DNA sequence: ATAACTAGTGCAACAGAAGTGCATTTATTG
DNA sequence: CAATAAATGCACTTCTGTTGCACTAGTTAT
């Protein structure tokens, strides 16, 4: 029983071959991935399977969905690289306009956002766009 | 020559009947609207025309596009209700999970966001989700 | 005013992502 | 091993966004 299998079972997800592969893929990638990314990485697998796997992972809090403003849903593992459990579920993501990759910037906390009276804040999504470290030539 | 016609011409957009209507619609709405919203409001007009009108408006800085995390592009007039000209093009939007409406919260400035070395910030998109004033019963 | 030209609109079609229903396979449990 | 439940594969559908092309309306020059 591998680490990944344990992790999946801890989240009430049965560790099938496909799921382990997808988990591995997500773990290796440091960036948020879209369904199509996984699709091209696993050419043999059906899109639907990948789609439903991601949905399952999302439900079971293994990954969380990221909206980086490209209009395409992306996903990233919740552990180590993302603080989606903390208080207000603050997401801080950086989307590179050059390479189109989206990364989690977890070191940088989001300042408390105030909303007007009557508004109830449940969730904050912050996407910074620009040029990432790899593309800016450091 | 109405106010709206003047506004359009000031932005180098020829004030056609359709465009005036769409501008009026946007001005009346206090919330950001999606293409489909306009579509159902103007059942007679073609979707393509509305689409291209919005694109033209966007190009000419009459409206700006909002990504509220629903995956559907929305638009709002740049004037009075949005500060899309200021320094870093900071957008602060509130999306109600109940009524699904998205509004601009212009009174509340976005604090300066720091990004790690090597990253260059060009644009910041902040969407707060929750319950709006209308739905929270004030 | 009219011909020539340009901008705007309508229609049709396509692309990509997301989502659903159903049959089949795989795994689990009695 | 049979019965059951979960996972997967396939075929479709829907929705948003987008483009090409023909046609119309509006503008400009002669």
GROMACS .gro file of C-alpha atoms (C1' of nucleotides) in nm:
model
  336
    1UNK     CA    1   0.000   0.000   0.000
    2UNK     CA    2   0.164   0.316  -0.117
    3UNK     CA    3   0.147   0.663   0.026
    4UNK     CA    4  -0.085   0.773  -0.248
    5UNK     CA    5  -0.324   0.489  -0.187
    6UNK     CA    6  -0.333   0.577   0.179
    7UNK     CA    7  -0.399   0.938   0.099
    8UNK     CA    8  -0.686   0.850  -0.128
    9UNK     CA    9  -0.843   0.617   0.125
   10UNK     CA   10  -0.810   0.880   0.391
   11UNK     CA   11  -1.038   1.090   0.179
   12UNK     CA   12  -1.283   0.809   0.115
   13UNK     CA   13  -1.175   0.763  -0.241
   14UNK     CA   14  -1.108   0.415  -0.366
   15UNK     CA   15  -0.757   0.398  -0.505
   16UNK     CA   16  -0.805   0.270  -0.856
   17UNK     CA   17  -0.521   0.257  -1.103
   18UNK     CA   18  -0.651   0.558  -1.290
   19UNK     CA   19  -0.693   0.765  -0.979
   20UNK     CA   20  -0.347   0.686  -0.855
   21UNK     CA   21  -0.204   0.792  -1.188
   22UNK     CA   22  -0.396   1.115  -1.187
   23UNK     CA   23  -0.295   1.187  -0.831
   24UNK     CA   24   0.067   1.125  -0.920
   25UNK     CA   25   0.036   1.355  -1.215
   26UNK     CA   26  -0.110   1.630  -1.002
   27UNK     CA   27   0.155   1.580  -0.736
   28UNK     CA   28   0.437   1.608  -0.986
   29UNK     CA   29   0.300   1.919  -1.147
   30UNK     CA   30   0.364   2.228  -0.947
   31UNK     CA   31   0.110   2.421  -1.144
   32UNK     CA   32  -0.265   2.401  -1.160
   33UNK     CA   33  -0.377   2.174  -1.441
   34UNK     CA   34  -0.679   2.181  -1.665
   35UNK     CA   35  -0.880   1.881  -1.769
   36UNK     CA   36  -0.730   1.901  -2.114
   37UNK     CA   37  -0.380   1.890  -1.970
   38UNK     CA   38  -0.454   1.561  -1.804
   39UNK     CA   39  -0.629   1.446  -2.115
   40UNK     CA   40  -0.322   1.490  -2.327
   41UNK     CA   41  -0.102   1.339  -2.061
   42UNK     CA   42  -0.317   1.026  -2.052
   43UNK     CA   43  -0.415   0.988  -2.411
   44UNK     CA   44  -0.553   0.643  -2.350
   45UNK     CA   45  -0.804   0.736  -2.085
   46UNK     CA   46  -1.148   0.869  -2.152
   47UNK     CA   47  -1.218   1.232  -2.091
   48UNK     CA   48  -1.524   1.147  -1.889
   49UNK     CA   49  -1.324   0.935  -1.651
   50UNK     CA   50  -1.075   1.212  -1.597
   51UNK     CA   51  -1.353   1.461  -1.557
   52UNK     CA   52  -1.534   1.252  -1.301
   53UNK     CA   53  -1.213   1.170  -1.121
   54UNK     CA   54  -1.140   1.537  -1.078
   55UNK     CA   55  -1.494   1.597  -0.957
   56UNK     CA   56  -1.456   1.317  -0.706
   57UNK     CA   57  -1.123   1.453  -0.590
   58UNK     CA   58  -1.279   1.794  -0.553
   59UNK     CA   59  -1.573   1.662  -0.354
   60UNK     CA   60  -1.344   1.470  -0.124
   61UNK     CA   61  -1.119   1.770  -0.077
   62UNK     CA   62  -0.819   1.613  -0.243
   63UNK     CA   63  -0.792   1.888  -0.497
   64UNK     CA   64  -0.954   2.223  -0.529
   65UNK     CA   65  -1.070   2.403  -0.833
   66UNK     CA   66  -0.900   2.719  -0.945
   67UNK     CA   67  -1.047   2.987  -1.159
   68UNK     CA   68  -0.760   3.182  -1.304
   69UNK     CA   69  -0.961   3.396  -1.536
   70UNK     CA   70  -0.887   3.203  -1.850
   71UNK     CA   71  -1.235   3.055  -1.839
   72UNK     CA   72  -1.095   2.707  -1.803
   73UNK     CA   73  -1.125   2.526  -1.472
   74UNK     CA   74  -0.798   2.416  -1.327
   75UNK     CA   75  -0.719   2.191  -1.039
   76UNK     CA   76  -0.441   2.161  -0.785
   77UNK     CA   77  -0.376   1.931  -0.492
   78UNK     CA   78  -0.486   2.080  -0.166
   79UNK     CA   79  -0.186   1.959   0.029
   80UNK     CA   80   0.153   2.125   0.034
   81UNK     CA   81   0.119   2.403  -0.211
   82UNK     CA   82  -0.219   2.531  -0.118
   83UNK     CA   83  -0.384   2.656   0.194
   84UNK     CA   84  -0.744   2.596   0.113
   85UNK     CA   85  -0.835   2.483   0.461
   86UNK     CA   86  -0.750   2.801   0.639
   87UNK     CA   87  -1.014   3.016   0.788
   88UNK     CA   88  -1.177   3.184   0.494
   89UNK     CA   89  -1.056   2.957   0.219
   90UNK     CA   90  -0.825   3.215   0.072
   91UNK     CA   91  -0.686   3.138  -0.267
   92UNK     CA   92  -0.397   3.329  -0.411
   93UNK     CA   93  -0.297   3.229  -0.758
   94UNK     CA   94  -0.065   3.370  -1.015
   95UNK     CA   95  -0.140   3.331  -1.382
   96UNK     CA   96   0.139   3.392  -1.629
   97UNK     CA   97   0.029   3.574  -1.940
   98UNK     CA   98   0.330   3.439  -2.122
   99UNK     CA   99   0.341   3.065  -2.056
  100UNK     CA  100  -0.021   3.045  -1.945
  101UNK     CA  101   0.066   2.851  -1.634
  102UNK     CA  102  -0.109   2.907  -1.306
  103UNK     CA  103   0.072   2.856  -0.978
  104UNK     CA  104  -0.023   2.880  -0.614
  105UNK     CA  105   0.158   3.144  -0.415
  106UNK     CA  106   0.101   3.019  -0.068
  107UNK     CA  107   0.368   3.216   0.110
  108UNK     CA  108   0.186   3.536   0.040
  109UNK     CA  109  -0.123   3.572   0.250
  110UNK     CA  110  -0.418   3.769   0.129
  111UNK     CA  111  -0.496   4.072   0.343
  112UNK     CA  112  -0.836   4.079   0.503
  113UNK     CA  113  -1.091   4.212   0.256
  114UNK     CA  114  -1.366   4.434   0.388
  115UNK     CA  115  -1.703   4.432   0.223
  116UNK     CA  116  -1.986   4.682   0.269
  117UNK     CA  117  -2.260   4.634   0.527
  118UNK     CA  118  -2.512   4.376   0.422
  119UNK     CA  119  -2.264   4.178   0.223
  120UNK     CA  120  -2.148   3.848   0.366
  121UNK     CA  121  -1.811   3.727   0.248
  122UNK     CA  122  -1.781   3.353   0.221
  123UNK     CA  123  -1.491   3.311  -0.011
  124UNK     CA  124  -1.220   3.520  -0.168
  125UNK     CA  125  -1.056   3.448  -0.499
  126UNK     CA  126  -0.751   3.647  -0.588
  127UNK     CA  127  -0.574   3.602  -0.917
  128UNK     CA  128  -0.268   3.805  -1.004
  129UNK     CA  129  -0.174   3.808  -1.369
  130UNK     CA  130   0.158   3.896  -1.516
  131UNK     CA  131   0.486   3.728  -1.594
  132UNK     CA  132   0.607   3.441  -1.383
  133UNK     CA  133   0.959   3.388  -1.255
  134UNK     CA  134   1.042   3.138  -1.526
  135UNK     CA  135   0.932   3.369  -1.807
  136UNK     CA  136   1.075   3.691  -1.667
  137UNK     CA  137   1.423   3.540  -1.681
  138UNK     CA  138   1.437   3.578  -1.301
  139UNK     CA  139  -2.797   6.410  -3.006
  140UNK     CA  140  -2.843   6.239  -2.675
  141UNK     CA  141  -2.597   6.195  -2.395
  142UNK     CA  142  -2.546   5.834  -2.487
  143UNK     CA  143  -2.470   5.915  -2.848
  144UNK     CA  144  -2.214   6.169  -2.733
  145UNK     CA  145  -2.056   5.917  -2.500
  146UNK     CA  146  -2.028   5.660  -2.775
  147UNK     CA  147  -1.875   5.906  -3.017
  148UNK     CA  148  -1.628   6.018  -2.755
  149UNK     CA  149  -1.502   5.665  -2.757
  150UNK     CA  150  -1.490   5.642  -3.134
  151UNK     CA  151  -1.790   5.417  -3.153
  152UNK     CA  152  -2.060   5.498  -3.401
  153UNK     CA  153  -2.390   5.530  -3.223
  154UNK     CA  154  -2.614   5.284  -3.400
  155UNK     CA  155  -2.961   5.203  -3.273
  156UNK     CA  156  -2.849   4.869  -3.139
  157UNK     CA  157  -2.550   5.011  -2.960
  158UNK     CA  158  -2.752   5.282  -2.796
  159UNK     CA  159  -2.998   5.024  -2.671
  160UNK     CA  160  -2.724   4.804  -2.533
  161UNK     CA  161  -2.556   5.099  -2.369
  162UNK     CA  162  -2.885   5.197  -2.209
  163UNK     CA  163  -2.936   4.846  -2.084
  164UNK     CA  164  -2.591   4.837  -1.929
  165UNK     CA  165  -2.641   5.178  -1.773
  166UNK     CA  166  -2.968   5.077  -1.614
  167UNK     CA  167  -2.830   4.756  -1.475
  168UNK     CA  168  -2.621   4.808  -1.168
  169UNK     CA  169  -2.476   4.463  -1.195
  170UNK     CA  170  -2.237   4.309  -1.440
  171UNK     CA  171  -2.422   4.138  -1.722
  172UNK     CA  172  -2.344   3.834  -1.929
  173UNK     CA  173  -2.398   3.804  -2.301
  174UNK     CA  174  -2.694   3.577  -2.239
  175UNK     CA  175  -2.855   3.838  -2.017
  176UNK     CA  176  -2.850   4.088  -2.298
  177UNK     CA  177  -2.960   3.819  -2.535
  178UNK     CA  178  -3.276   3.751  -2.343
  179UNK     CA  179  -3.338   4.121  -2.293
  180UNK     CA  180  -3.320   4.181  -2.667
  181UNK     CA  181  -3.481   3.871  -2.805
  182UNK     CA  182  -3.498   4.017  -3.151
  183UNK     CA  183  -3.131   4.089  -3.191
  184UNK     CA  184  -2.874   3.841  -3.303
  185UNK     CA  185  -2.635   3.696  -3.051
  186UNK     CA  186  -2.342   3.776  -3.278
  187UNK     CA  187  -2.432   4.142  -3.296
  188UNK     CA  188  -2.452   4.164  -2.920
  189UNK     CA  189  -2.129   3.976  -2.889
  190UNK     CA  190  -1.948   4.204  -3.127
  191UNK     CA  191  -2.102   4.512  -2.975
  192UNK     CA  192  -1.964   4.414  -2.638
  193UNK     CA  193  -1.626   4.342  -2.789
  194UNK     CA  194  -1.628   4.683  -2.953
  195UNK     CA  195  -1.730   4.847  -2.628
  196UNK     CA  196  -1.453   4.665  -2.451
  197UNK     CA  197  -1.192   4.768  -2.705
  198UNK     CA  198  -1.301   5.128  -2.687
  199UNK     CA  199  -1.298   5.121  -2.308
  200UNK     CA  200  -1.669   5.176  -2.272
  201UNK     CA  201  -1.715   4.857  -2.074
  202UNK     CA  202  -1.474   4.617  -1.916
  203UNK     CA  203  -1.492   4.246  -1.887
  204UNK     CA  204  -1.536   4.083  -1.550
  205UNK     CA  205  -1.442   3.734  -1.458
  206UNK     CA  206  -1.640   3.646  -1.149
  207UNK     CA  207  -1.543   3.284  -1.130
  208UNK     CA  208  -1.861   3.147  -1.280
  209UNK     CA  209  -1.678   3.083  -1.602
  210UNK     CA  210  -1.905   3.322  -1.786
  211UNK     CA  211  -1.772   3.657  -1.903
  212UNK     CA  212  -1.962   3.954  -1.773
  213UNK     CA  213  -1.946   4.318  -1.862
  214UNK     CA  214  -2.003   4.645  -1.685
  215UNK     CA  215  -1.979   5.007  -1.786
  216UNK     CA  216  -1.649   5.158  -1.693
  217UNK     CA  217  -1.796   5.486  -1.575
  218UNK     CA  218  -1.944   5.548  -1.236
  219UNK     CA  219  -1.935   5.214  -1.069
  220UNK     CA  220  -1.595   5.095  -1.171
  221UNK     CA  221  -1.242   5.217  -1.135
  222UNK     CA  222  -1.076   5.036  -1.415
  223UNK     CA  223  -0.850   5.323  -1.510
  224UNK     CA  224  -0.663   5.351  -1.187
  225UNK     CA  225  -0.301   5.264  -1.166
  226UNK     CA  226  -0.291   4.889  -1.178
  227UNK     CA  227  -0.632   4.823  -1.315
  228UNK     CA  228  -0.764   4.688  -0.989
  229UNK     CA  229  -1.097   4.516  -1.004
  230UNK     CA  230  -1.296   4.433  -0.697
  231UNK     CA  231  -1.614   4.244  -0.759
  232UNK     CA  232  -1.864   4.071  -0.541
  233UNK     CA  233  -2.046   3.765  -0.665
  234UNK     CA  234  -2.358   3.657  -0.479
  235UNK     CA  235  -2.388   3.282  -0.443
  236UNK     CA  236  -2.759   3.321  -0.390
  237UNK     CA  237  -2.888   3.543  -0.669
  238UNK     CA  238  -2.583   3.493  -0.889
  239UNK     CA  239  -2.543   3.862  -0.948
  240UNK     CA  240  -2.206   4.028  -0.968
  241UNK     CA  241  -2.158   4.386  -0.856
  242UNK     CA  242  -1.867   4.626  -0.848
  243UNK     CA  243  -1.756   4.739  -0.505
  244UNK     CA  244  -1.564   5.047  -0.593
  245UNK     CA  245  -1.550   5.207  -0.253
  246UNK     CA  246  -1.329   4.932  -0.128
  247UNK     CA  247  -0.981   4.955  -0.263
  248UNK     CA  248  -0.767   4.649  -0.305
  249UNK     CA  249  -0.459   4.651  -0.086
  250UNK     CA  250  -0.128   4.628  -0.265
  251UNK     CA  251  -0.048   4.266  -0.341
  252UNK     CA  252   0.310   4.153  -0.310
  253UNK     CA  253   0.438   3.878  -0.534
  254UNK     CA  254   0.761   3.680  -0.498
  255UNK     CA  255   1.083   3.787  -0.666
  256UNK     CA  256   1.088   3.713  -1.033
  257UNK     CA  257   0.714   3.751  -1.071
  258UNK     CA  258   0.584   4.061  -1.243
  259UNK     CA  259   0.233   4.167  -1.155
  260UNK     CA  260   0.044   4.325  -1.438
  261UNK     CA  261  -0.312   4.288  -1.329
  262UNK     CA  262  -0.504   4.187  -1.020
  263UNK     CA  263  -0.846   4.031  -1.018
  264UNK     CA  264  -1.022   4.000  -0.687
  265UNK     CA  265  -1.360   3.836  -0.655
  266UNK     CA  266  -1.531   3.804  -0.322
  267UNK     CA  267  -1.810   3.550  -0.310
  268UNK     CA  268  -2.086   3.531  -0.058
  269UNK     CA  269  -2.428   3.677   0.000
  270UNK     CA  270  -2.508   4.022  -0.126
  271UNK     CA  271  -2.696   4.292   0.062
  272UNK     CA  272  -3.022   4.222  -0.117
  273UNK     CA  273  -3.014   3.851  -0.039
  274UNK     CA  274  -2.890   3.879   0.319
  275UNK     CA  275  -3.201   4.076   0.409
  276UNK     CA  276  -2.971   4.369   0.483
  277DA     C1'  277  -2.777   6.290  -5.585
  278DT     C1'  278  -2.545   5.891  -5.679
  279DA     C1'  279  -2.167   5.581  -5.703
  280DA     C1'  280  -1.805   5.385  -5.421
  281DC     C1'  281  -1.671   5.254  -5.000
  282DT     C1'  282  -1.674   5.128  -4.518
  283DA     C1'  283  -1.892   4.985  -4.103
  284DG     C1'  284  -2.254   4.718  -3.893
  285DT     C1'  285  -2.570   4.336  -3.881
  286DG     C1'  286  -2.773   3.869  -3.957
  287DC     C1'  287  -2.716   3.393  -4.059
  288DA     C1'  288  -2.481   2.969  -4.041
  289DA     C1'  289  -2.152   2.703  -3.880
  290DC     C1'  290  -1.773   2.554  -3.578
  291DA     C1'  291  -1.474   2.485  -3.159
  292DG     C1'  292  -1.392   2.386  -2.690
  293DA     C1'  293  -1.534   2.286  -2.232
  294DA     C1'  294  -1.864   2.098  -1.943
  295DG     C1'  295  -2.202   1.780  -1.832
  296DT     C1'  296  -2.548   1.357  -1.856
  297DG     C1'  297  -2.740   0.882  -1.951
  298DC     C1'  298  -2.659   0.429  -2.020
  299DA     C1'  299  -2.418   0.006  -2.092
  300DT     C1'  300  -2.018  -0.247  -1.958
  301DT     C1'  301  -1.645  -0.366  -1.685
  302DT     C1'  302  -1.413  -0.404  -1.240
  303DA     C1'  303  -1.406  -0.449  -0.761
  304DT     C1'  304  -1.623  -0.568  -0.307
  305DT     C1'  305  -1.899  -0.830   0.003
  306DG     C1'  306  -2.215  -1.176   0.163
  307DC     C1'  307  -1.943  -1.786  -0.669
  308DA     C1'  308  -2.342  -1.481  -0.693
  309DA     C1'  309  -2.513  -1.033  -0.592
  310DT     C1'  310  -2.416  -0.574  -0.549
  311DA     C1'  311  -2.195  -0.139  -0.584
  312DA     C1'  312  -1.852   0.149  -0.784
  313DA     C1'  313  -1.579   0.291  -1.175
  314DT     C1'  314  -1.512   0.338  -1.652
  315DG     C1'  315  -1.607   0.401  -2.155
  316DC     C1'  316  -1.898   0.566  -2.521
  317DA     C1'  317  -2.224   0.859  -2.732
  318DC     C1'  318  -2.462   1.266  -2.704
  319DT     C1'  319  -2.610   1.716  -2.563
  320DT     C1'  320  -2.566   2.190  -2.408
  321DC     C1'  321  -2.359   2.631  -2.354
  322DT     C1'  322  -2.033   2.993  -2.443
  323DG     C1'  323  -1.744   3.194  -2.740
  324DT     C1'  324  -1.587   3.272  -3.207
  325DT     C1'  325  -1.533   3.322  -3.720
  326DG     C1'  326  -1.663   3.363  -4.225
  327DC     C1'  327  -1.957   3.532  -4.548
  328DA     C1'  328  -2.327   3.770  -4.744
  329DC     C1'  329  -2.623   4.154  -4.705
  330DT     C1'  330  -2.766   4.610  -4.547
  331DA     C1'  331  -2.716   5.070  -4.382
  332DG     C1'  332  -2.462   5.465  -4.340
  333DT     C1'  333  -2.075   5.779  -4.494
  334DT     C1'  334  -1.790   6.016  -4.829
  335DA     C1'  335  -1.629   6.182  -5.269
  336DT     C1'  336  -1.735   6.310  -5.727
   0.00000   0.00000   0.00000
